[in-house]
mmCIF file of C-alpha atoms in Angstrom:
data_model
loop_
_atom_site.group_PDB
_atom_site.id
_atom_site.type_symbol
_atom_site.label_atom_id
_atom_site.label_comp_id
_atom_site.label_asym_id
_atom_site.label_seq_id
_atom_site.Cartn_x
_atom_site.Cartn_y
_atom_site.Cartn_z
ATOM 1 C CA ALA P 1 -28.761 30.256 5.418
ATOM 2 C CA GLY P 2 -26.616 27.653 3.739
ATOM 3 C CA ALA P 3 -25.730 26.217 0.415
ATOM 4 C CA ILE P 4 -25.018 22.624 -0.556
ATOM 5 C CA ARG P 5 -23.786 21.759 -4.005
ATOM 6 C CA PHE P 6 -22.909 18.480 -5.643
ATOM 7 C CA ARG P 7 -20.331 17.935 -8.369
ATOM 8 C CA PHE P 8 -19.496 15.060 -10.663
ATOM 9 C CA SER P 9 -17.027 14.714 -13.500
ATOM 10 C CA ILE P 10 -15.647 12.126 -15.917
ATOM 11 C CA ASN P 11 -12.473 12.845 -17.837
ATOM 12 C CA ARG P 12 -10.556 10.865 -20.411
ATOM 13 C CA ALA P 13 -6.908 11.564 -21.202
ATOM 14 C CA VAL P 14 -4.497 9.900 -23.616
ATOM 15 C CA ARG P 15 -0.731 10.043 -23.216
ATOM 16 C CA ALA P 16 1.569 8.934 -25.984
ATOM 17 C CA PRO P 17 5.018 7.579 -25.065
ATOM 18 C CA THR P 18 7.476 10.410 -24.534
ATOM 19 C CA LEU P 19 10.915 10.600 -26.093
ATOM 20 C CA GLN P 20 12.289 9.646 -22.680
ATOM 21 C CA ASP P 21 10.061 6.543 -22.575
ATOM 22 C CA LEU P 22 11.171 5.494 -26.040
ATOM 23 C CA TYR P 23 14.760 6.591 -26.483
ATOM 24 C CA ALA P 24 16.307 7.255 -23.080
ATOM 25 C CA PRO P 25 19.978 6.186 -23.224
ATOM 26 C CA GLN P 26 21.182 3.340 -21.072
ATOM 27 C CA GLN P 27 22.317 4.506 -17.660
ATOM 28 C CA ILE P 28 23.242 2.812 -14.401
ATOM 29 C CA GLN P 29 21.803 3.794 -11.041
ATOM 30 C CA LEU P 30 21.472 2.182 -7.615
ATOM 31 C CA GLY P 31 18.242 0.423 -6.713
ATOM 32 C CA GLY P 32 17.064 -1.399 -3.618
ATOM 33 C CA SER P 33 16.190 -5.095 -3.696
ATOM 34 C CA SER P 34 16.952 -8.369 -1.934
ATOM 35 C CA ASP P 35 18.723 -11.235 -3.689
ATOM 36 C CA PRO P 36 16.933 -14.490 -2.737
ATOM 37 C CA CYS P 37 20.070 -16.495 -3.600
ATOM 38 C CA THR P 38 22.404 -15.026 -0.965
ATOM 39 C CA ASP P 39 23.079 -15.914 2.681
ATOM 40 C CA PRO P 40 23.634 -19.669 3.173
ATOM 41 C CA THR P 41 22.269 -19.337 6.756
ATOM 42 C CA ASP P 42 18.813 -18.245 5.543
ATOM 43 C CA PRO P 43 16.371 -21.200 5.732
ATOM 44 C CA ASP P 44 14.142 -19.526 3.114
ATOM 45 C CA ARG P 45 16.976 -19.074 0.647
ATOM 46 C CA ALA P 46 16.175 -19.961 -2.972
ATOM 47 C CA SER P 47 17.516 -23.320 -4.091
ATOM 48 C CA LEU P 48 20.531 -23.823 -6.355
ATOM 49 C CA THR P 49 18.243 -24.976 -9.162
ATOM 50 C CA GLU P 50 16.171 -21.808 -8.858
ATOM 51 C CA CYS P 51 19.225 -19.542 -8.680
ATOM 52 C CA LEU P 52 20.811 -21.072 -11.752
ATOM 53 C CA ARG P 53 18.063 -19.337 -13.759
ATOM 54 C CA THR P 54 19.973 -16.039 -13.607
ATOM 55 C CA ALA P 55 23.521 -17.437 -13.585
ATOM 56 C CA ARG P 56 24.113 -17.592 -17.328
ATOM 57 C CA ASN P 57 27.186 -15.313 -17.009
ATOM 58 C CA ASP P 58 28.797 -17.373 -14.239
ATOM 59 C CA PRO P 59 29.851 -20.905 -15.309
ATOM 60 C CA ASN P 60 31.018 -21.570 -11.728
ATOM 61 C CA PHE P 61 27.833 -20.420 -10.035
ATOM 62 C CA ALA P 62 27.258 -23.787 -8.328
ATOM 63 C CA ALA P 63 30.507 -23.302 -6.408
ATOM 64 C CA HIS P 64 29.791 -19.620 -5.690
ATOM 65 C CA TYR P 65 26.290 -20.440 -4.465
ATOM 66 C CA ALA P 66 27.651 -22.277 -1.407
ATOM 67 C CA THR P 67 29.236 -19.087 -0.035
ATOM 68 C CA LEU P 68 27.249 -16.320 -1.743
ATOM 69 C CA ALA P 69 27.242 -13.591 0.895
ATOM 70 C CA PHE P 70 24.276 -11.407 1.773
ATOM 71 C CA ASN P 71 24.548 -7.833 0.478
ATOM 72 C CA PRO P 72 24.177 -5.729 3.668
ATOM 73 C CA ALA P 73 23.270 -2.615 1.676
ATOM 74 C CA SER P 74 20.549 -4.455 -0.309
ATOM 75 C CA GLN P 75 21.608 -2.381 -3.305
ATOM 76 C CA TYR P 76 22.224 -3.490 -6.859
ATOM 77 C CA ASN P 77 22.813 -1.652 -10.091
ATOM 78 C CA GLU P 78 19.762 -0.875 -12.194
ATOM 79 C CA GLN P 79 20.202 -0.351 -15.893
ATOM 80 C CA VAL P 80 17.492 2.053 -17.003
ATOM 81 C CA ALA P 81 16.836 2.622 -20.682
ATOM 82 C CA GLY P 82 14.094 3.540 -23.118
ATOM 83 C CA ALA P 83 11.896 0.922 -24.724
ATOM 84 C CA ALA P 84 13.730 1.139 -28.061
ATOM 85 C CA ALA P 85 16.969 -0.071 -26.452
ATOM 86 C CA ALA P 86 15.209 -3.316 -25.526
ATOM 87 C CA GLY P 87 13.358 -3.633 -28.830
ATOM 88 C CA THR P 88 10.031 -3.002 -27.083
ATOM 89 C CA THR P 89 7.184 -1.013 -28.644
ATOM 90 C CA LEU P 90 4.909 1.152 -26.530
ATOM 91 C CA ARG P 91 1.251 2.010 -27.038
ATOM 92 C CA PRO P 92 -0.424 5.177 -25.719
ATOM 93 C CA GLU P 93 -1.870 4.920 -22.238
ATOM 94 C CA VAL P 94 -5.458 5.962 -21.520
ATOM 95 C CA ALA P 95 -6.658 7.403 -18.211
ATOM 96 C CA ILE P 96 -10.285 7.591 -17.074
ATOM 97 C CA THR P 97 -10.825 9.824 -14.046
ATOM 98 C CA LYS P 98 -14.156 9.911 -12.204
ATOM 99 C CA THR P 99 -14.940 12.198 -9.281
ATOM 100 C CA ILE P 100 -18.051 12.849 -7.244
ATOM 101 C CA GLY P 101 -18.305 15.224 -4.328
ATOM 102 C CA VAL P 102 -20.334 17.560 -2.177
ATOM 103 C CA ILE P 103 -19.610 21.168 -1.123
ATOM 104 C CA PHE P 104 -21.061 22.899 1.916
ATOM 105 C CA ALA P 105 -20.657 26.694 1.940
ATOM 106 C CA PRO P 106 -23.043 28.614 4.249
ATOM 107 C CA THR P 107 -23.798 32.185 3.194
ATOM 108 C CA GLY P 108 -25.044 33.680 6.452
ATOM 109 C CA GLY P 109 -24.898 33.597 10.234
ATOM 110 C CA PHE P 110 -21.879 32.642 12.320
ATOM 111 C CA MET P 111 -21.005 29.924 9.769
ATOM 112 C CA ARG P 112 -20.468 32.451 7.013
ATOM 113 C CA GLY P 113 -16.884 32.059 5.828
ATOM 114 C CA LEU P 114 -16.989 28.263 6.162
ATOM 115 C CA SER P 115 -16.305 26.047 3.154
ATOM 116 C CA ALA P 116 -16.156 22.254 3.387
ATOM 117 C CA SER P 117 -16.010 19.586 0.708
ATOM 118 C CA VAL P 118 -15.675 15.819 0.371
ATOM 119 C CA ASP P 119 -14.734 14.240 -2.961
ATOM 120 C CA TYR P 120 -14.326 10.629 -4.029
ATOM 121 C CA TYR P 121 -11.949 9.999 -6.938
ATOM 122 C CA ASN P 122 -11.292 6.929 -9.051
ATOM 123 C CA ILE P 123 -8.474 6.862 -11.607
ATOM 124 C CA LYS P 124 -7.742 3.974 -13.966
ATOM 125 C CA VAL P 125 -4.857 4.070 -16.412
ATOM 126 C CA THR P 126 -4.937 1.259 -18.980
ATOM 127 C CA ASN P 127 -1.846 0.316 -20.986
ATOM 128 C CA ALA P 128 0.030 2.252 -18.307
ATOM 129 C CA ILE P 129 3.584 3.091 -19.369
ATOM 130 C CA SER P 130 5.837 2.108 -16.490
ATOM 131 C CA ALA P 131 8.614 -0.266 -15.459
ATOM 132 C CA LEU P 132 8.160 -3.058 -12.924
ATOM 133 C CA ASP P 133 10.250 -2.684 -9.785
ATOM 134 C CA ASN P 134 13.124 -5.004 -8.922
ATOM 135 C CA GLU P 135 11.223 -7.050 -6.341
ATOM 136 C CA ILE P 136 8.549 -7.962 -8.882
ATOM 137 C CA LEU P 137 11.143 -8.923 -11.514
ATOM 138 C CA LEU P 138 12.958 -11.198 -9.051
ATOM 139 C CA HIS P 139 9.748 -12.717 -7.711
ATOM 140 C CA GLN P 140 8.390 -13.481 -11.173
ATOM 141 C CA CYS P 141 11.688 -15.083 -12.172
ATOM 142 C CA TYR P 142 12.005 -17.351 -9.131
ATOM 143 C CA SER P 143 8.325 -18.253 -8.912
ATOM 144 C CA ASP P 144 8.511 -20.001 -12.300
ATOM 145 C CA ALA P 145 9.191 -23.680 -11.621
ATOM 146 C CA THR P 146 9.561 -24.867 -15.217
ATOM 147 C CA ASN P 147 10.141 -22.433 -18.065
ATOM 148 C CA PHE P 148 12.859 -20.170 -16.706
ATOM 149 C CA ALA P 149 14.974 -20.505 -19.869
ATOM 150 C CA GLY P 150 12.399 -18.421 -21.732
ATOM 151 C CA ASN P 151 11.299 -16.384 -18.718
ATOM 152 C CA GLU P 152 11.479 -12.709 -19.702
ATOM 153 C CA PHE P 153 11.725 -11.698 -16.045
ATOM 154 C CA CYS P 154 14.830 -13.843 -15.542
ATOM 155 C CA GLN P 155 16.392 -12.199 -18.590
ATOM 156 C CA SER P 156 16.258 -8.875 -16.721
ATOM 157 C CA VAL P 157 18.552 -10.138 -13.934
ATOM 158 C CA ILE P 158 22.267 -10.195 -14.769
ATOM 159 C CA ARG P 159 24.805 -11.844 -12.478
ATOM 160 C CA GLY P 160 28.531 -11.244 -12.599
ATOM 161 C CA ALA P 161 31.352 -13.772 -12.683
ATOM 162 C CA ASP P 162 31.345 -13.917 -8.855
ATOM 163 C CA GLY P 163 27.688 -14.949 -8.689
ATOM 164 C CA GLN P 164 26.433 -11.672 -7.254
ATOM 165 C CA ILE P 165 23.759 -9.665 -9.052
ATOM 166 C CA LEU P 166 25.563 -7.303 -11.386
ATOM 167 C CA GLN P 167 22.521 -5.381 -12.572
ATOM 168 C CA ILE P 168 18.762 -5.542 -13.054
ATOM 169 C CA ASN P 169 17.417 -4.133 -16.301
ATOM 170 C CA GLN P 170 14.522 -1.710 -16.042
ATOM 171 C CA VAL P 171 12.625 -1.020 -19.272
ATOM 172 C CA PRO P 172 9.274 0.792 -19.602
ATOM 173 C CA GLN P 173 6.425 -1.321 -20.907
ATOM 174 C CA ASN P 174 2.647 -1.252 -21.196
ATOM 175 C CA LEU P 175 1.189 -2.675 -17.996
ATOM 176 C CA ASP P 176 -2.433 -3.797 -17.890
ATOM 177 C CA ARG P 177 -3.651 -1.117 -15.539
ATOM 178 C CA ILE P 178 -2.790 1.197 -12.670
ATOM 179 C CA SER P 179 -5.759 1.926 -10.410
ATOM 180 C CA THR P 180 -6.059 4.543 -7.682
ATOM 181 C CA SER P 181 -9.043 5.630 -5.637
ATOM 182 C CA GLY P 182 -9.539 7.645 -2.493
ATOM 183 C CA ILE P 183 -11.275 10.464 -0.681
ATOM 184 C CA ASP P 184 -10.192 14.113 -0.470
ATOM 185 C CA THR P 185 -11.605 16.159 2.404
ATOM 186 C CA SER P 186 -11.178 19.919 2.652
ATOM 187 C CA PHE P 187 -12.246 22.391 5.330
ATOM 188 C CA ALA P 188 -11.623 26.136 5.443
ATOM 189 C CA TYR P 189 -13.016 28.747 7.820
ATOM 190 C CA ARG P 190 -12.442 32.492 8.087
ATOM 191 C CA LEU P 191 -13.694 34.034 11.330
ATOM 192 C CA PRO P 192 -13.726 37.864 11.524
ATOM 193 C CA LEU P 193 -12.685 39.029 15.008
ATOM 194 C CA GLU P 194 -14.162 42.521 14.939
ATOM 195 C CA GLY P 195 -17.039 41.224 17.064
ATOM 196 C CA VAL P 196 -14.680 40.701 19.996
ATOM 197 C CA GLY P 197 -12.855 43.960 19.476
ATOM 198 C CA VAL P 198 -9.881 42.594 17.538
ATOM 199 C CA ALA P 199 -9.029 43.735 14.018
ATOM 200 C CA GLY P 200 -8.343 40.972 11.519
ATOM 201 C CA ASP P 201 -9.408 37.393 10.837
ATOM 202 C CA LEU P 202 -8.703 33.965 12.269
ATOM 203 C CA ARG P 203 -8.210 31.405 9.495
ATOM 204 C CA LEU P 204 -8.395 27.624 9.699
ATOM 205 C CA ASP P 205 -7.523 25.210 6.870
ATOM 206 C CA PHE P 206 -7.614 21.424 6.890
ATOM 207 C CA ASN P 207 -6.961 19.001 4.019
ATOM 208 C CA TRP P 208 -6.993 15.211 4.313
ATOM 209 C CA THR P 209 -6.285 12.676 1.566
ATOM 210 C CA HIS P 210 -7.172 9.051 2.258
ATOM 211 C CA VAL P 211 -6.163 6.430 -0.315
ATOM 212 C CA ILE P 212 -8.590 3.517 -0.615
ATOM 213 C CA LYS P 213 -6.830 1.610 -3.377
ATOM 214 C CA LYS P 214 -3.565 1.872 -5.238
ATOM 215 C CA GLU P 215 -2.527 -1.131 -7.278
ATOM 216 C CA THR P 216 -0.777 -2.172 -10.463
ATOM 217 C CA GLN P 217 -2.045 -5.009 -12.663
ATOM 218 C CA TYR P 218 0.376 -6.710 -15.039
ATOM 219 C CA GLN P 219 0.916 -10.029 -16.791
ATOM 220 C CA GLY P 220 3.148 -12.327 -14.787
ATOM 221 C CA ILE P 221 4.345 -15.878 -15.330
ATOM 222 C CA ASN P 222 1.117 -17.361 -13.974
ATOM 223 C CA GLY P 223 -1.226 -14.902 -15.642
ATOM 224 C CA THR P 224 -2.669 -11.681 -14.295
ATOM 225 C CA GLU P 225 -0.898 -10.375 -11.188
ATOM 226 C CA ILE P 226 -1.820 -7.438 -8.957
ATOM 227 C CA SER P 227 0.738 -5.505 -6.927
ATOM 228 C CA ASN P 228 -0.789 -3.531 -4.072
ATOM 229 C CA THR P 229 1.237 -0.398 -3.277
ATOM 230 C CA ARG P 230 -1.229 1.318 -0.910
ATOM 231 C CA GLY P 231 0.529 2.194 2.313
ATOM 232 C CA GLN P 232 4.018 1.557 0.980
ATOM 233 C CA ILE P 233 6.885 4.030 1.137
ATOM 234 C CA SER P 234 6.046 6.927 -1.194
ATOM 235 C CA SER P 235 2.367 5.879 -1.206
ATOM 236 C CA PRO P 236 0.995 6.705 2.266
ATOM 237 C CA THR P 237 -2.606 5.817 3.017
ATOM 238 C CA ASP P 238 -3.256 9.088 4.859
ATOM 239 C CA VAL P 239 -1.795 12.567 4.464
ATOM 240 C CA VAL P 240 -3.135 15.556 6.420
ATOM 241 C CA ARG P 241 -2.175 19.218 6.091
ATOM 242 C CA ALA P 242 -3.596 21.809 8.459
ATOM 243 C CA ARG P 243 -3.018 25.490 9.159
ATOM 244 C CA ILE P 244 -4.201 27.988 11.731
ATOM 245 C CA GLY P 245 -3.371 31.644 11.280
ATOM 246 C CA TYR P 246 -4.222 35.200 12.114
ATOM 247 C CA THR P 247 -4.091 38.040 9.595
ATOM 248 C CA ASN P 248 -4.904 41.719 9.473
ATOM 249 C CA LYS P 249 -3.957 44.645 7.241
ATOM 250 C CA LEU P 250 -0.466 44.903 8.730
ATOM 251 C CA TRP P 251 0.768 41.460 9.672
ATOM 252 C CA ASN P 252 0.187 37.726 9.430
ATOM 253 C CA ILE P 253 1.183 34.704 11.497
ATOM 254 C CA ASP P 254 0.429 31.033 10.874
ATOM 255 C CA TRP P 255 1.171 27.575 12.219
ATOM 256 C CA ARG P 256 1.236 24.676 9.751
ATOM 257 C CA VAL P 257 1.062 20.968 10.540
ATOM 258 C CA ARG P 258 1.647 18.018 8.230
ATOM 259 C CA TYR P 259 0.830 14.405 9.090
ATOM 260 C CA ILE P 260 1.918 11.343 7.115
ATOM 261 C CA GLY P 261 0.394 8.041 8.175
ATOM 262 C CA PRO P 262 2.320 4.816 8.899
ATOM 263 C CA MET P 263 3.898 3.074 5.913
ATOM 264 C CA MET P 264 5.657 -0.183 5.125
ATOM 265 C CA SER P 265 8.548 -1.229 2.923
ATOM 266 C CA SER P 266 6.305 -3.282 0.623
ATOM 267 C CA THR P 267 3.233 -5.461 0.930
ATOM 268 C CA ASP P 268 5.175 -8.374 -0.574
ATOM 269 C CA SER P 269 7.827 -8.063 2.146
ATOM 270 C CA VAL P 270 5.151 -7.887 4.845
ATOM 271 C CA ALA P 271 3.461 -11.048 3.544
ATOM 272 C CA ALA P 272 6.781 -12.904 3.294
ATOM 273 C CA ASN P 273 7.841 -11.971 6.827
ATOM 274 C CA GLU P 274 4.459 -12.824 8.322
ATOM 275 C CA ALA P 275 4.577 -16.220 6.599
ATOM 276 C CA ALA P 276 8.049 -16.782 8.060
ATOM 277 C CA GLY P 277 6.809 -15.946 11.560
ATOM 278 C CA PHE P 278 8.682 -12.654 12.056
ATOM 279 C CA ALA P 279 6.676 -10.300 14.266
ATOM 280 C CA ASN P 280 8.368 -6.932 13.710
ATOM 281 C CA PRO P 281 11.478 -7.096 11.512
ATOM 282 C CA LEU P 282 13.682 -4.036 11.078
ATOM 283 C CA TYR P 283 13.074 -1.640 8.186
ATOM 284 C CA LEU P 284 9.684 -3.083 7.313
ATOM 285 C CA TYR P 285 7.240 -0.847 9.198
ATOM 286 C CA TYR P 286 7.570 2.932 9.505
ATOM 287 C CA GLY P 287 5.561 4.935 12.006
ATOM 288 C CA ALA P 288 3.464 8.041 11.512
ATOM 289 C CA TYR P 289 5.199 11.385 11.112
ATOM 290 C CA TRP P 290 4.222 14.860 12.320
ATOM 291 C CA ARG P 291 5.914 18.065 11.197
ATOM 292 C CA HIS P 292 5.290 21.634 12.366
ATOM 293 C CA ASP P 293 6.242 24.883 10.606
ATOM 294 C CA ILE P 294 5.686 28.444 11.803
ATOM 295 C CA GLY P 295 5.920 31.740 9.970
ATOM 296 C CA ALA P 296 5.117 35.428 10.325
ATOM 297 C CA SER P 297 5.223 38.498 8.124
ATOM 298 C CA ILE P 298 4.598 42.215 8.408
ATOM 299 C CA ARG P 299 3.681 44.585 5.564
ATOM 300 C CA PRO P 300 4.533 48.176 6.486
ATOM 301 C CA GLU P 301 4.622 51.131 4.086
ATOM 302 C CA PHE P 302 7.346 53.748 4.493
ATOM 303 C CA GLY P 303 9.979 55.553 2.462
ATOM 304 C CA GLY P 304 7.679 55.535 -0.542
ATOM 305 C CA GLY P 305 7.693 51.732 -0.794
ATOM 306 C CA LYS P 306 5.552 48.757 0.184
ATOM 307 C CA TRP P 307 7.608 46.397 2.340
ATOM 308 C CA ARG P 308 7.173 42.799 3.345
ATOM 309 C CA LEU P 309 9.356 41.292 6.064
ATOM 310 C CA SER P 310 8.996 37.537 6.609
ATOM 311 C CA VAL P 311 10.533 35.088 9.088
ATOM 312 C CA GLY P 312 9.829 31.455 9.828
ATOM 313 C CA ILE P 313 11.047 28.104 11.078
ATOM 314 C CA THR P 314 10.635 24.899 9.090
ATOM 315 C CA ASN P 315 10.393 21.618 11.021
ATOM 316 C CA LEU P 316 10.063 23.479 14.330
ATOM 317 C CA PHE P 317 10.548 20.408 16.546
ATOM 318 C CA ASP P 318 13.366 18.936 14.411
ATOM 319 C CA LYS P 319 11.547 15.734 13.487
ATOM 320 C CA THR P 320 13.658 13.506 11.225
ATOM 321 C CA GLY P 321 11.024 10.919 10.388
ATOM 322 C CA PRO P 322 11.638 7.167 10.396
ATOM 323 C CA ASN P 323 15.059 5.993 9.297
ATOM 324 C CA VAL P 324 14.576 4.458 5.854
ATOM 325 C CA PRO P 325 18.050 3.309 4.794
ATOM 326 C CA GLU P 326 18.901 3.174 1.134
ATOM 327 C CA GLY P 327 17.940 -0.196 -0.275
ATOM 328 C CA ALA P 328 15.510 -1.084 2.528
ATOM 329 C CA THR P 329 12.614 -0.592 0.136
ATOM 330 C CA PRO P 330 12.369 -1.226 -3.597
ATOM 331 C CA PHE P 331 10.262 1.879 -4.122
ATOM 332 C CA ASP P 332 12.473 4.629 -2.778
ATOM 333 C CA ASP P 333 16.220 4.704 -2.303
ATOM 334 C CA ASN P 334 16.007 7.377 0.389
ATOM 335 C CA GLY P 335 12.455 7.427 1.649
ATOM 336 C CA TYR P 336 12.786 9.854 4.529
ATOM 337 C CA THR P 337 13.999 12.632 2.243
ATOM 338 C CA LEU P 338 11.302 12.188 -0.382
ATOM 339 C CA ASP P 339 8.346 11.610 1.917
ATOM 340 C CA TYR P 340 9.249 13.556 5.058
ATOM 341 C CA GLY P 341 11.146 16.544 3.689
ATOM 342 C CA VAL P 342 14.713 17.668 4.216
ATOM 343 C CA VAL P 343 16.189 16.432 7.478
ATOM 344 C CA GLY P 344 16.752 19.011 10.204
ATOM 345 C CA ARG P 345 15.313 22.280 11.436
ATOM 346 C CA SER P 346 15.838 25.396 9.331
ATOM 347 C CA GLY P 347 14.907 29.049 9.490
ATOM 348 C CA PHE P 348 14.435 31.775 6.927
ATOM 349 C CA ALA P 349 14.115 35.530 6.726
ATOM 350 C CA SER P 350 13.350 37.710 3.719
ATOM 351 C CA ILE P 351 12.723 41.339 2.828
ATOM 352 C CA GLU P 352 10.727 42.482 -0.198
ATOM 353 C CA VAL P 353 10.026 46.000 -1.291
ATOM 354 C CA LYS P 354 7.963 47.503 -4.118
ATOM 355 C CA PHE P 355 8.320 51.138 -5.174
#
């Protein structure tokens, strides 16, 4: 016997600007980006005329431009503040979430204990409250061939008296839309082992998220622009989590695996490097990552108490993930920590008791 069920939902949510969005005080932090005006040896370097657009604080920029050195860290100060600090008003954002899926859960035979589901989701947030990243601000400034004096993107880039970028201002605003869609797949199976003379159950769990689309639509200098962030650092296309374990009344042991698919620094960087003829530049592509964790616990009862003793190893094979240096990507200052977990292998042990 078996059972198949279908599910479908539509949800609408409204989020008003938070106090942080509106009134966050000005603060400086490091952000990753590449200055198109540096490195005189770069044949694709922006021209002096283009770079003068952000040189309003440096009357001698023309002289500095000739020797403006490349920033090896690709880091510049970001000034982050609430919308009120920039005189910007924010409207509430509206999210429409649609999901449709199917569930398969047999109720008899050897497949009893199996549960599998596949769901498609589509999320659209209009008037999305967010700030554009540094790469977009710089691109929109330097892609304007005529009206840079009134270009709001150029006004966000501040150069110091030496010609180098002093800071890039980040202010939340209402973007046209943020769209995300994908497929979630889930599989779980509990297999009783009494039939083979073993007490307890074997458990299998598998979860896979595949992102089909993840993009931001905003108004640029030349009209509507779309930034595709699918597959970029912090937005992997595929993430898989799986577990196999054995449990009975006394003890439990499980092995957990996590997979993160290949990612890139940014789609804009990929397009620019491909156009320039670079086949595989450093810090642009990051390979897939596998991580394994193992744990066990035992639950004895003695001395009038219920005990639980647990041990485990996190990152069993000491995988560090790709090296994503700070500033190599505009979306994450330290990508390997955020996306791949804490670097290094670690172990734990704990004792709990209830009387």
